[in-house]
Amino acid sequence: MNHTASDRKDWPLFEIFIRPKNGLSHKHVGSLHAADAKMALGNARDVYTRRGEGVSIWAVPAAAIAASDPADKASLFEPADDKVYRHPTFYEIPADVKNI
Amino acid sequence: MYTQGLDSKADQGAQPSPRLVTDNDIRFQERIDAEEKIEPRDWMPDGYRRTLVRQIAQHAHSEIVGMLPEGNWITRAPSLRRKVALLAKVQDEGGHGLYLYSAAETLGVSRDELVEQLLAGKAKYSSIFNYPTLTWADIGAIGWLVDGAAIMNQVPLCRCSYGPYARAMIRVCREESFHQRQGYELMLALANGTAEQKRMAQDALNRWWWPSLMMFGPSDDQSAHSAQNMAWKIKRFSNDELRQRFVDATVPQAEFLGLTIPDPDLRLNAETGHYEFGAIDWSEFNEILKGNGPCNRERLEARRKAWDEGAWVREAATAHAAKRAQRHLKNVG
Amino acid sequence: MTIDTQQALFGFALRLGDTSLVLGHRLSEWCGHAPELEEDIALTNIALDLVGHARLWLSLAGEAEGQGRDEDRLAYRRDVFDYRNHLLVEQPNRDFGHTIVRQFLHDAWAVELYERLATSPDAGVAGIAAKALKEVRYHVQHSAEWVIRLGDGTAVSHAKTQEALDRLWPYTGEMFEADAASSALAAAGIAPALADLRATWAARVADTVAEATLTRPADGWMHKGGLRGEHSEHLGYLLAEMQFLPRAYPDAVW
C-alpha cells in the first residue's frame, strides 16, 4: 500500500470544550479527529478527561466555527476601550450613600 | 531534543530564504519582544510558520514513535502495578502526540499530511527512539533519563511565543510530571534489588546515558537555527545550556542509585559548580538521523503497519458517518 | 461437589480476575498500533480499566483463599491449568474487527453481571462491582458503537466483522456456564445464577447486531474448558510473555 494523501479521507476535526465542574463555563481544551459527533464525544472523554478534568463535554465541528479576523482587531475591539460609561467607576456617588 | 533534527546544519529545509524585512516583520518582532503570544490567525512570517510546523510535527512524531520502545514491555511488566503505570504512561505519550498534532493543525496543515510525511520517511523524530529496549531496566532508564531530558526542554516551551504550542506544552508538562518519577522509582527498585537486577539497571544506564545527552541536539557552534529561533522565542535556551542543566541534575540521582555513569571524564568542577563531561560521539548521532540507528527501520515499519492495517477501519467509520447523515437528512426532509 | 462460601468466593473472583486480566492484556497489545490515535487512547483506557478490575478481583481471591497469595502471586505464578478465564478473551486480536467483536460480546455480559453484583450482600463483591459497573457501561457503549460502524460501514468492513462474529460466537456459551463456585454463590444469594444473564445479554446483542446489519449466528455447539483450566493454545503464549520476568528472576521484587 502506498501513502498518498489522495487515497483517503481524514476524519473531520472537532474542537473540544470541557466544563471543569458545575457552575463554570465550558472551556476550549483542544481538538481531535472523529468520524462523527458521537465518536468525537467518546474520544474527547478518553483524550481530554483522563485525569478527571471535567463533568461535561461539547464537541463542535471545527468547520462550524465562525471566527473574527485578527486584522479587524482595531475596528472590532478598540472602540470599547473608551466607553468608560459602561463601567461603574464612571459614576460618582457620595461616599455617604451605602449599598450601591 | 524531540526536535533536534531541526538544529542540524545538514538540514536546510527550514532555512528562511533571504528577503526584505517588511513593516509586518517589524511589527511581528515587536509583539514577540513584548512577550505577546501569537495566535493562529495572526499575521506571521512564512519562516516562523514553517519552522513551527516542522518543530511541532517532529515533536508530535517523537511522541508517537516513542510509544513503541516502551510499548514493547507493557505485556511483560513484572507486576500489575508496574503494568498499569507503564500502560498509562505510554497512553499519555499518544495523548501528547495528539495535542501537538492539534497545535500543528492550527497552522494550516492536516494531521494526515504530517503522518504521511512520517510514514514516507520524510519527517524526523527524536533519535532516542531508534534505540532498542532490551531489558525491563530500559523502561526505568527511559522514564528517568529520556523523560528527564524531555522535561528540561519542554518546561521552557510552555512559554513559547506561539499560543497553541505553548498551551499544548503546558498540558504535556502537567501530565508528564509522573513519568520521570515512575522511571526513577523503577530504577530504585532494581538498584536496591538482587545482584541481577542491579546489573540490569547498570547495563541500561550504560546504554541510555550517551543517547540521552544527544537528545539535546548538536552543540551550539554546530546548530543552524538557534539565533533566529531564539529571536522568535520558539526556543529559549541553547542546546548546550539545557544539556549541562540535565547533567547537573542527573549525576547526583545516579549516585543515589549507586550506579556509575559511563563517562570516565565526568567530574565536578568545584569552581563553576557544574559537571564536566566527556566528548559526545556525534558520528553515532548523525548516522541515526540518516536512518542507520539500531531500530529506525523497525519503528517506521511498525507505524506503517498500524496505519495500513487501520485503513479499512477508518474508511468504515467515515462511510458509516456518511450513511447516518444521509438517513438523518431523509428523516428530516 | 459442594464447597464453602470462602472457597466459592475464591473461585468466582479468580474467574472474573483472570477474565479481566487476559482481556486487558489483549487490549494492551494494541497500545501504539491502533487504526487511529484517538482509538489507541480509547483502547488503552479500557485495558487500564480491565487490569484495574483484575487487580481488585485477584486481591479479593487471595483474601478469600487465605494462603497469603496477593494479586501478583496469582497473576504471575499460575500456569495455564490454574487460569479460570473464559476462552473468548484469550482469543488473539487478529484485526480490529475481531478485537471489537470480542470486546462487545464480553462487555455486554459484564454489564449484566456487574449490575447484579453491585447489589450483592457481600460488601467486597458489591464494592468491586459498583466501581467496575461505571466503567463497563462505557466499554459496552464504545464497543457497540464500533460494531455498528464496522458492520454498517463499507462492504469490506461488513465482511470482516461478520467473519469475526461467526468465529467468536461459539465462545459465548461459556460466559453463562455455571461452575461449582458460581453455583455456590448463587445458592447463597451472593451472585446471580449466570444462566439468568443470558436473556438480557442476548437481547442487547441482537439489537446491536441488527443495527450493524450483521447476521446473528445460530447457537450451535459451544467451546468449553476455560473454567476447568483447559484453554486454547493461545493462553500459554500469553502467560509466557506476561510472566517472563517473575519466572526468570523468582527472588526479585520489582
JSON list of C-alpha atoms in Angstrom, two decimals, chain B residues 220-291:
[
{"chain": "B", "resi": 220, "resn": "ASP", "atom": "CA", "xyz": [25.70, 25.35, 19.94]},
{"chain": "B", "resi": 221, "resn": "ASP", "atom": "CA", "xyz": [28.53, 26.05, 17.48]},
{"chain": "B", "resi": 222, "resn": "GLN", "atom": "CA", "xyz": [27.12, 23.35, 15.17]},
{"chain": "B", "resi": 223, "resn": "SER", "atom": "CA", "xyz": [23.48, 24.35, 15.45]},
{"chain": "B", "resi": 224, "resn": "ALA", "atom": "CA", "xyz": [22.00, 26.06, 12.44]},
{"chain": "B", "resi": 225, "resn": "HIS", "atom": "CA", "xyz": [18.83, 27.82, 13.57]},
{"chain": "B", "resi": 226, "resn": "SER", "atom": "CA", "xyz": [19.34, 28.75, 17.15]},
{"chain": "B", "resi": 227, "resn": "ALA", "atom": "CA", "xyz": [19.71, 32.52, 16.70]},
{"chain": "B", "resi": 228, "resn": "GLN", "atom": "CA", "xyz": [16.53, 33.00, 14.68]},
{"chain": "B", "resi": 229, "resn": "ASN", "atom": "CA", "xyz": [14.52, 30.60, 16.86]},
{"chain": "B", "resi": 230, "resn": "MET", "atom": "CA", "xyz": [15.68, 32.38, 19.97]},
{"chain": "B", "resi": 231, "resn": "ALA", "atom": "CA", "xyz": [14.70, 35.75, 18.48]},
{"chain": "B", "resi": 232, "resn": "TRP", "atom": "CA", "xyz": [11.27, 34.35, 17.67]},
{"chain": "B", "resi": 233, "resn": "LYS", "atom": "CA", "xyz": [11.06, 32.86, 21.18]},
{"chain": "B", "resi": 234, "resn": "ILE", "atom": "CA", "xyz": [10.34, 29.44, 19.80]},
{"chain": "B", "resi": 235, "resn": "LYS", "atom": "CA", "xyz": [13.42, 28.40, 21.66]},
{"chain": "B", "resi": 236, "resn": "ARG", "atom": "CA", "xyz": [14.54, 29.92, 24.95]},
{"chain": "B", "resi": 237, "resn": "PHE", "atom": "CA", "xyz": [17.75, 28.14, 25.87]},
{"chain": "B", "resi": 238, "resn": "SER", "atom": "CA", "xyz": [20.58, 26.76, 23.77]},
{"chain": "B", "resi": 239, "resn": "ASN", "atom": "CA", "xyz": [21.22, 23.04, 23.34]},
{"chain": "B", "resi": 240, "resn": "ASP", "atom": "CA", "xyz": [24.38, 23.14, 25.42]},
{"chain": "B", "resi": 241, "resn": "GLU", "atom": "CA", "xyz": [22.76, 25.09, 28.25]},
{"chain": "B", "resi": 242, "resn": "LEU", "atom": "CA", "xyz": [19.99, 22.53, 28.55]},
{"chain": "B", "resi": 243, "resn": "ARG", "atom": "CA", "xyz": [22.40, 19.61, 28.26]},
{"chain": "B", "resi": 244, "resn": "GLN", "atom": "CA", "xyz": [24.52, 20.99, 31.08]},
{"chain": "B", "resi": 245, "resn": "ARG", "atom": "CA", "xyz": [21.45, 21.51, 33.23]},
{"chain": "B", "resi": 246, "resn": "PHE", "atom": "CA", "xyz": [20.47, 17.88, 32.62]},
{"chain": "B", "resi": 247, "resn": "VAL", "atom": "CA", "xyz": [23.88, 16.51, 33.53]},
{"chain": "B", "resi": 248, "resn": "ASP", "atom": "CA", "xyz": [23.99, 18.61, 36.69]},
{"chain": "B", "resi": 249, "resn": "ALA", "atom": "CA", "xyz": [20.59, 17.34, 37.77]},
{"chain": "B", "resi": 250, "resn": "THR", "atom": "CA", "xyz": [21.14, 13.70, 36.85]},
{"chain": "B", "resi": 251, "resn": "VAL", "atom": "CA", "xyz": [24.59, 12.84, 38.16]},
{"chain": "B", "resi": 252, "resn": "PRO", "atom": "CA", "xyz": [23.57, 13.07, 41.85]},
{"chain": "B", "resi": 253, "resn": "GLN", "atom": "CA", "xyz": [20.50, 10.96, 41.07]},
{"chain": "B", "resi": 254, "resn": "ALA", "atom": "CA", "xyz": [22.72, 8.24, 39.62]},
{"chain": "B", "resi": 255, "resn": "GLU", "atom": "CA", "xyz": [24.91, 8.42, 42.72]},
{"chain": "B", "resi": 256, "resn": "PHE", "atom": "CA", "xyz": [21.87, 7.95, 44.92]},
{"chain": "B", "resi": 257, "resn": "LEU", "atom": "CA", "xyz": [21.05, 4.80, 42.96]},
{"chain": "B", "resi": 258, "resn": "GLY", "atom": "CA", "xyz": [24.60, 3.57, 43.43]},
{"chain": "B", "resi": 259, "resn": "LEU", "atom": "CA", "xyz": [25.07, 3.37, 39.67]},
{"chain": "B", "resi": 260, "resn": "THR", "atom": "CA", "xyz": [28.04, 4.54, 37.64]},
{"chain": "B", "resi": 261, "resn": "ILE", "atom": "CA", "xyz": [27.68, 6.97, 34.76]},
{"chain": "B", "resi": 262, "resn": "PRO", "atom": "CA", "xyz": [29.63, 5.52, 31.84]},
{"chain": "B", "resi": 263, "resn": "ASP", "atom": "CA", "xyz": [31.90, 8.52, 31.36]},
{"chain": "B", "resi": 264, "resn": "PRO", "atom": "CA", "xyz": [35.50, 8.34, 32.66]},
{"chain": "B", "resi": 265, "resn": "ASP", "atom": "CA", "xyz": [35.89, 12.09, 32.08]},
{"chain": "B", "resi": 266, "resn": "LEU", "atom": "CA", "xyz": [32.94, 13.08, 34.24]},
{"chain": "B", "resi": 267, "resn": "ARG", "atom": "CA", "xyz": [33.94, 15.29, 37.15]},
{"chain": "B", "resi": 268, "resn": "LEU", "atom": "CA", "xyz": [32.54, 18.09, 39.25]},
{"chain": "B", "resi": 269, "resn": "ASN", "atom": "CA", "xyz": [34.22, 21.42, 38.65]},
{"chain": "B", "resi": 270, "resn": "ALA", "atom": "CA", "xyz": [34.30, 22.90, 42.13]},
{"chain": "B", "resi": 271, "resn": "GLU", "atom": "CA", "xyz": [34.72, 26.44, 40.83]},
{"chain": "B", "resi": 272, "resn": "THR", "atom": "CA", "xyz": [31.76, 26.51, 38.45]},
{"chain": "B", "resi": 273, "resn": "GLY", "atom": "CA", "xyz": [29.66, 24.02, 40.40]},
{"chain": "B", "resi": 274, "resn": "HIS", "atom": "CA", "xyz": [28.93, 22.24, 37.12]},
{"chain": "B", "resi": 275, "resn": "TYR", "atom": "CA", "xyz": [29.85, 18.74, 35.99]},
{"chain": "B", "resi": 276, "resn": "GLU", "atom": "CA", "xyz": [32.27, 18.48, 33.12]},
{"chain": "B", "resi": 277, "resn": "PHE", "atom": "CA", "xyz": [31.70, 15.53, 30.87]},
{"chain": "B", "resi": 278, "resn": "GLY", "atom": "CA", "xyz": [33.44, 13.67, 28.03]},
{"chain": "B", "resi": 279, "resn": "ALA", "atom": "CA", "xyz": [33.08, 14.22, 24.30]},
{"chain": "B", "resi": 280, "resn": "ILE", "atom": "CA", "xyz": [29.87, 13.06, 22.67]},
{"chain": "B", "resi": 281, "resn": "ASP", "atom": "CA", "xyz": [30.24, 10.73, 19.68]},
{"chain": "B", "resi": 282, "resn": "TRP", "atom": "CA", "xyz": [28.36, 12.83, 17.12]},
{"chain": "B", "resi": 283, "resn": "SER", "atom": "CA", "xyz": [29.05, 10.36, 14.33]},
{"chain": "B", "resi": 284, "resn": "GLU", "atom": "CA", "xyz": [26.64, 7.93, 16.01]},
{"chain": "B", "resi": 285, "resn": "PHE", "atom": "CA", "xyz": [24.04, 10.69, 16.29]},
{"chain": "B", "resi": 286, "resn": "ASN", "atom": "CA", "xyz": [24.42, 11.64, 12.64]},
{"chain": "B", "resi": 287, "resn": "GLU", "atom": "CA", "xyz": [24.10, 8.05, 11.48]},
{"chain": "B", "resi": 288, "resn": "ILE", "atom": "CA", "xyz": [20.86, 7.68, 13.41]},
{"chain": "B", "resi": 289, "resn": "LEU", "atom": "CA", "xyz": [19.47, 10.88, 11.89]},
{"chain": "B", "resi": 290, "resn": "LYS", "atom": "CA", "xyz": [20.32, 9.40, 8.49]},
{"chain": "B", "resi": 291, "resn": "GLY", "atom": "CA", "xyz": [18.25, 6.33, 9.32]}
]
